[in-house]
Coordinates of C-alpha atoms in Angstrom, one line a residue:
M1 CA -16.1 39.0 -22.4
K2 CA -15.6 37.1 -19.1
T3 CA -17.5 34.1 -20.5
M4 CA -15.2 34.1 -23.5
N5 CA -12.2 34.2 -21.2
R6 CA -13.5 31.3 -19.2
V7 CA -14.2 29.3 -22.3
F8 CA -10.7 30.1 -23.7
K9 CA -9.0 29.1 -20.4
Y10 CA -11.0 25.9 -20.2
A11 CA -10.0 25.0 -23.8
F12 CA -6.3 25.9 -23.2
W13 CA -6.0 23.6 -20.1
K14 CA -7.9 20.8 -21.9
L15 CA -5.4 21.0 -24.8
K16 CA -2.5 21.1 -22.4
G17 CA -3.9 18.1 -20.5
T18 CA -3.5 19.9 -17.1
K19 CA -5.5 18.6 -14.2
V20 CA -5.8 20.2 -10.7
Y21 CA -6.6 18.2 -7.6
A22 CA -7.3 19.6 -4.1
L23 CA -6.7 18.2 -0.6
V24 CA -9.0 19.9 2.0
G25 CA -9.2 19.6 5.7
K26 CA -9.4 21.6 8.9
S27 CA -6.3 23.2 10.3
G28 CA -3.8 20.9 12.0
T29 CA -5.3 17.6 10.7
G30 CA -2.2 16.5 8.8
K31 CA -2.8 17.6 5.2
S32 CA 0.8 18.6 4.5
F33 CA 2.0 15.5 6.3
R34 CA 0.1 13.2 3.9
S35 CA 0.2 15.3 0.7
K36 CA 3.1 13.3 -0.7
L37 CA 1.0 10.1 -0.5
V38 CA -1.8 11.7 -2.6
A39 CA 0.7 13.0 -5.0
Q40 CA 2.4 9.6 -5.5
K41 CA -0.9 7.7 -5.9
Y42 CA -2.2 10.0 -8.5
R43 CA 1.2 10.8 -10.1
I44 CA 0.8 14.5 -9.3
D45 CA 3.8 16.6 -10.4
L46 CA 3.4 19.7 -8.3
I47 CA 2.1 20.6 -4.8
I48 CA 0.9 24.1 -3.8
D49 CA 0.9 24.4 0.0
D50 CA 0.9 27.5 2.2
G51 CA 2.3 29.9 -0.4
L52 CA 4.9 27.5 -1.8
L53 CA 5.2 25.7 -5.2
I54 CA 6.8 22.3 -4.6
R55 CA 8.1 19.6 -7.0
G56 CA 9.3 16.4 -5.3
D57 CA 11.8 17.4 -2.7
R58 CA 12.4 20.9 -4.0
I59 CA 10.7 24.3 -3.5
L60 CA 10.4 25.8 -7.0
S61 CA 8.9 29.1 -6.1
G62 CA 6.8 31.2 -3.7
K63 CA 7.2 32.1 0.0
S64 CA 6.1 30.3 3.0
A65 CA 3.2 31.5 5.1
K66 CA 4.9 29.8 8.1
R67 CA 7.6 32.4 7.9
E68 CA 5.2 35.3 8.6
E69 CA 5.3 37.0 12.0
N70 CA 1.5 37.5 12.4
V71 CA -1.8 35.9 11.5
L72 CA -2.9 38.6 9.0
S73 CA 0.2 38.4 6.8
A74 CA 0.2 34.6 7.0
V75 CA -3.4 34.4 5.7
R76 CA -2.6 36.7 2.8
T77 CA 0.5 34.7 1.9
A78 CA -1.3 31.3 1.9
V79 CA -3.9 32.5 -0.5
F80 CA -1.5 34.4 -2.8
D81 CA -3.0 37.8 -2.0
D82 CA 0.2 39.7 -3.0
P83 CA 0.4 40.4 -6.8
D84 CA 4.2 40.0 -6.8
H85 CA 3.8 36.6 -5.1
Q86 CA 1.2 35.6 -7.6
K87 CA 3.3 36.7 -10.5
Q88 CA 6.4 34.8 -9.3
V89 CA 4.6 31.5 -8.9
R90 CA 2.6 31.9 -12.2
E91 CA 5.8 32.5 -14.1
T92 CA 7.3 29.4 -12.6
L93 CA 4.2 27.4 -13.6
E94 CA 4.5 28.6 -17.1
K95 CA 8.1 27.4 -17.4
E96 CA 7.6 24.0 -15.7
K97 CA 6.5 20.8 -17.5
Y98 CA 3.7 19.2 -15.6
H99 CA 0.2 17.6 -16.0
K100 CA -1.1 17.5 -12.5
V101 CA -1.2 19.9 -9.6
L102 CA -2.3 19.4 -6.0
I103 CA -3.6 22.4 -4.0
I104 CA -3.8 22.1 -0.3
G105 CA -6.2 24.2 1.7
T106 CA -8.5 24.4 4.7
S107 CA -11.7 24.8 2.6
E108 CA -13.0 24.4 -0.9
K109 CA -13.3 28.1 -1.2
M110 CA -9.7 28.5 -0.3
V111 CA -8.4 26.1 -3.0
Y112 CA -10.7 27.6 -5.6
K113 CA -9.3 31.1 -4.8
I114 CA -5.7 29.9 -5.1
A115 CA -6.4 28.2 -8.4
S116 CA -8.0 31.3 -9.8
R117 CA -5.2 33.6 -8.6
L118 CA -2.5 31.4 -10.2
N119 CA -4.4 31.1 -13.5
L120 CA -5.0 27.3 -13.0
P121 CA -8.1 25.4 -13.9
Q122 CA -10.5 24.8 -11.0
P123 CA -9.9 21.5 -9.1
E124 CA -11.7 18.6 -10.8
K125 CA -11.1 16.1 -8.0
L126 CA -11.3 16.9 -4.3
F127 CA -9.9 14.8 -1.5
R128 CA -10.8 15.3 2.2
I129 CA -8.3 14.5 4.9
E130 CA -10.8 12.0 6.3
D131 CA -10.4 9.9 3.1
I132 CA -6.7 9.3 3.7
A133 CA -6.2 9.4 7.5
T134 CA -7.9 7.6 10.3
K135 CA -9.8 9.4 13.0
E136 CA -7.1 8.6 15.5
Q137 CA -4.4 10.0 13.2
I138 CA -6.3 13.2 12.7
E139 CA -6.9 13.7 16.5
T140 CA -3.2 13.1 17.2
A141 CA -2.2 15.7 14.6
M142 CA -4.6 18.2 16.0
R143 CA -3.4 17.6 19.6
I144 CA 0.3 18.2 18.6
R145 CA -0.7 21.4 16.7
Y146 CA -2.5 22.8 19.6
S147 CA -0.2 21.8 22.4
E148 CA 3.2 22.4 20.7
G149 CA 2.5 24.7 17.7
K150 CA 4.3 22.4 15.3
H151 CA 3.6 22.4 11.5
V152 CA 4.9 20.3 8.7
I153 CA 6.3 21.3 5.3
P154 CA 6.4 18.3 2.8
V155 CA 10.1 18.8 1.7
P156 CA 13.4 17.8 3.2
S157 CA 14.8 20.1 5.9
I158 CA 17.7 21.2 3.7
E159 CA 15.2 22.9 1.4
I160 CA 13.7 24.9 4.3
T161 CA 17.0 25.7 6.0
R162 CA 18.2 27.5 2.9
N163 CA 15.5 30.2 3.2
Y164 CA 13.9 29.9 6.6
P165 CA 16.5 28.4 9.0
Q166 CA 14.9 30.2 12.0
I167 CA 11.6 28.2 11.8
V168 CA 13.1 24.7 11.4
Y169 CA 12.4 22.6 14.4
D170 CA 13.3 19.0 13.3
S171 CA 13.0 16.6 10.4
M172 CA 11.7 13.1 10.1
R173 CA 11.5 10.3 7.6
V174 CA 8.1 8.8 7.3
F175 CA 7.7 5.1 6.4
Q176 CA 4.1 4.7 5.4
K177 CA 2.7 1.1 5.3
N178 CA -0.5 0.4 3.6
K179 CA -3.4 -0.3 6.0
R180 CA -6.9 -1.4 5.5
N181 CA -9.2 1.5 4.5
V182 CA -6.3 3.6 3.3
P183 CA -6.5 3.8 -0.5
F184 CA -2.8 3.3 -1.4
K185 CA -1.6 0.2 -3.1
R186 CA 2.2 0.4 -2.5
K187 CA 3.2 -1.3 0.7
N188 CA 6.1 0.9 1.7
V189 CA 6.5 4.6 1.0
S190 CA 9.2 6.8 2.4
F191 CA 9.3 10.6 2.6
E192 CA 11.3 13.2 4.5
K193 CA 9.3 16.0 6.1
T194 CA 10.4 19.1 7.9
I195 CA 8.8 20.0 11.2
V196 CA 8.7 23.7 11.7
R197 CA 7.5 26.1 14.4
P198 CA 6.3 29.2 12.6
E199 CA 7.0 32.7 13.8
F200 CA 3.4 33.2 14.7
S201 CA 3.2 30.1 17.0
K202 CA 6.8 29.5 18.2
Y203 CA 6.1 30.9 21.7
G204 CA 3.6 28.3 22.7
K205 CA -0.1 28.8 23.2
V206 CA -1.4 32.2 22.3
T207 CA -3.4 34.5 24.5
V208 CA -5.2 37.0 22.4
S209 CA -7.4 40.0 23.4
E210 CA -10.9 40.5 22.1
A211 CA -9.7 43.6 20.2
A212 CA -6.9 41.6 18.4
L213 CA -9.3 38.7 17.6
T214 CA -11.8 41.3 16.2
Q215 CA -9.1 42.6 13.9
M216 CA -8.1 39.1 12.8
V217 CA -11.7 38.0 12.1
A218 CA -12.3 41.3 10.2
H219 CA -9.4 40.6 7.9
C220 CA -10.4 37.0 7.2
L221 CA -14.0 38.0 6.4
D222 CA -12.8 40.9 4.2
E223 CA -11.1 38.2 2.1
F224 CA -14.3 36.0 2.3
D225 CA -16.9 38.7 1.6
S226 CA -16.0 42.4 1.7
Q227 CA -19.6 43.5 2.4
I228 CA -19.6 41.7 5.8
K229 CA -18.4 43.9 8.6
V230 CA -17.3 42.7 12.0
K231 CA -18.8 44.7 14.8
R232 CA -17.2 42.8 17.7
V233 CA -15.8 39.4 18.7
Q234 CA -16.5 38.2 22.3
V235 CA -14.3 35.5 23.8
Q236 CA -14.6 32.8 26.4
I237 CA -11.5 30.8 27.1
K238 CA -12.3 27.1 27.8
A239 CA -10.2 24.0 28.4
E240 CA -10.8 22.9 24.8
G241 CA -10.0 26.3 23.3
Y242 CA -11.5 29.7 22.5
A243 CA -15.3 30.0 22.3
L244 CA -16.1 33.0 20.0
T245 CA -19.3 35.0 19.5
V246 CA -18.8 37.0 16.3
K247 CA -21.2 39.9 15.8
L248 CA -21.5 40.9 12.1
R249 CA -23.2 43.7 10.2
V250 CA -24.5 42.8 6.8
P251 CA -26.3 45.2 4.3
M252 CA -30.1 44.5 4.3
Q253 CA -30.3 43.4 0.7
H254 CA -27.0 41.5 0.6
Q255 CA -27.1 37.7 0.2
I256 CA -24.2 35.9 2.0
S257 CA -22.8 33.4 -0.6
T258 CA -22.5 30.6 1.9
T259 CA -24.2 28.9 4.8
L260 CA -23.6 30.0 8.4
G261 CA -22.0 26.6 9.1
E262 CA -19.4 27.2 6.3
L263 CA -18.8 30.7 7.6
Q264 CA -18.2 29.4 11.1
E265 CA -15.8 26.8 9.8
Y266 CA -13.9 29.4 7.7
I267 CA -13.4 31.7 10.7
A268 CA -12.2 28.8 13.0
D269 CA -9.9 27.4 10.4
S270 CA -8.3 30.7 9.6
L271 CA -7.6 31.5 13.3
E272 CA -6.3 28.0 14.0
K273 CA -4.0 27.7 11.0
Y274 CA -2.4 31.1 11.1
G275 CA -2.8 32.3 14.6
G276 CA -2.0 29.2 16.6
I277 CA -5.4 29.8 18.2
F278 CA -7.5 26.7 18.9
V279 CA -11.2 27.5 18.4
S280 CA -13.7 25.3 20.1
S281 CA -16.8 27.0 18.8
V282 CA -18.0 30.0 16.7
N283 CA -21.4 31.5 17.3
I284 CA -22.5 34.1 14.7
E285 CA -24.9 36.9 15.4
I286 CA -26.0 39.0 12.4
E287 CA -27.3 42.6 12.5
E288 CA -28.8 44.0 9.3
W289 CA -28.2 47.6 8.3
G290 CA -28.8 50.0 5.4

């Protein structure tokens, strides 16, 4: 039955001519900032970013993860964990006329999960932030995120102020000139972005206890693989950020569906994006049980 459903969905989206693209990169590297450039180049109609469905300069549906007051609820909002949130955005997608959608996420797993929860086809083309931004631009974006806790939503500030006035920090108009090694043909592109300081990072750098970090990591990993249990998270605070040692318990016969490197990246990205916590390293220790 599941195979038949997958075949039916594939045929449906093929007939409708809908294509899904994904923009992936670590937290704070400037994905939202540059998403409009990708959308314009590939004539993408809709953008899904941090719980919001966006068309041009308008928010069509959803709720912003940047409005949440803590890391756990922000993670859940970004991946459309709440059934009512899913339903609202799915219903909007059913009413809208479009051919192309861009999903923004910190990992391939995240964008695949979002596509699945919104009943969209899996992304057929994946962009990495390194493809559309220079190393210097990415480093600058990450430095601003860590030191000032600022995020970007790719719509004009008037759209954000209507629903989330308390998180609006500033707005800016970006004039993007084509540079060598940046794959966009048009010479001058202008977009307005809204700079926000989310509830969970508006008070500057975050100092978090080991107990709180253990809870945060446990929630993230429950989304990732419910059979992996977090025993403890140990923390060292360094100049470049938090160095974590994550002790996990895994059933003896259970096969983790990813590499340890991907698991380390997933934990770091989740904490950085939604907790305002800059993670310098993640060391994983696994204890088998059962």
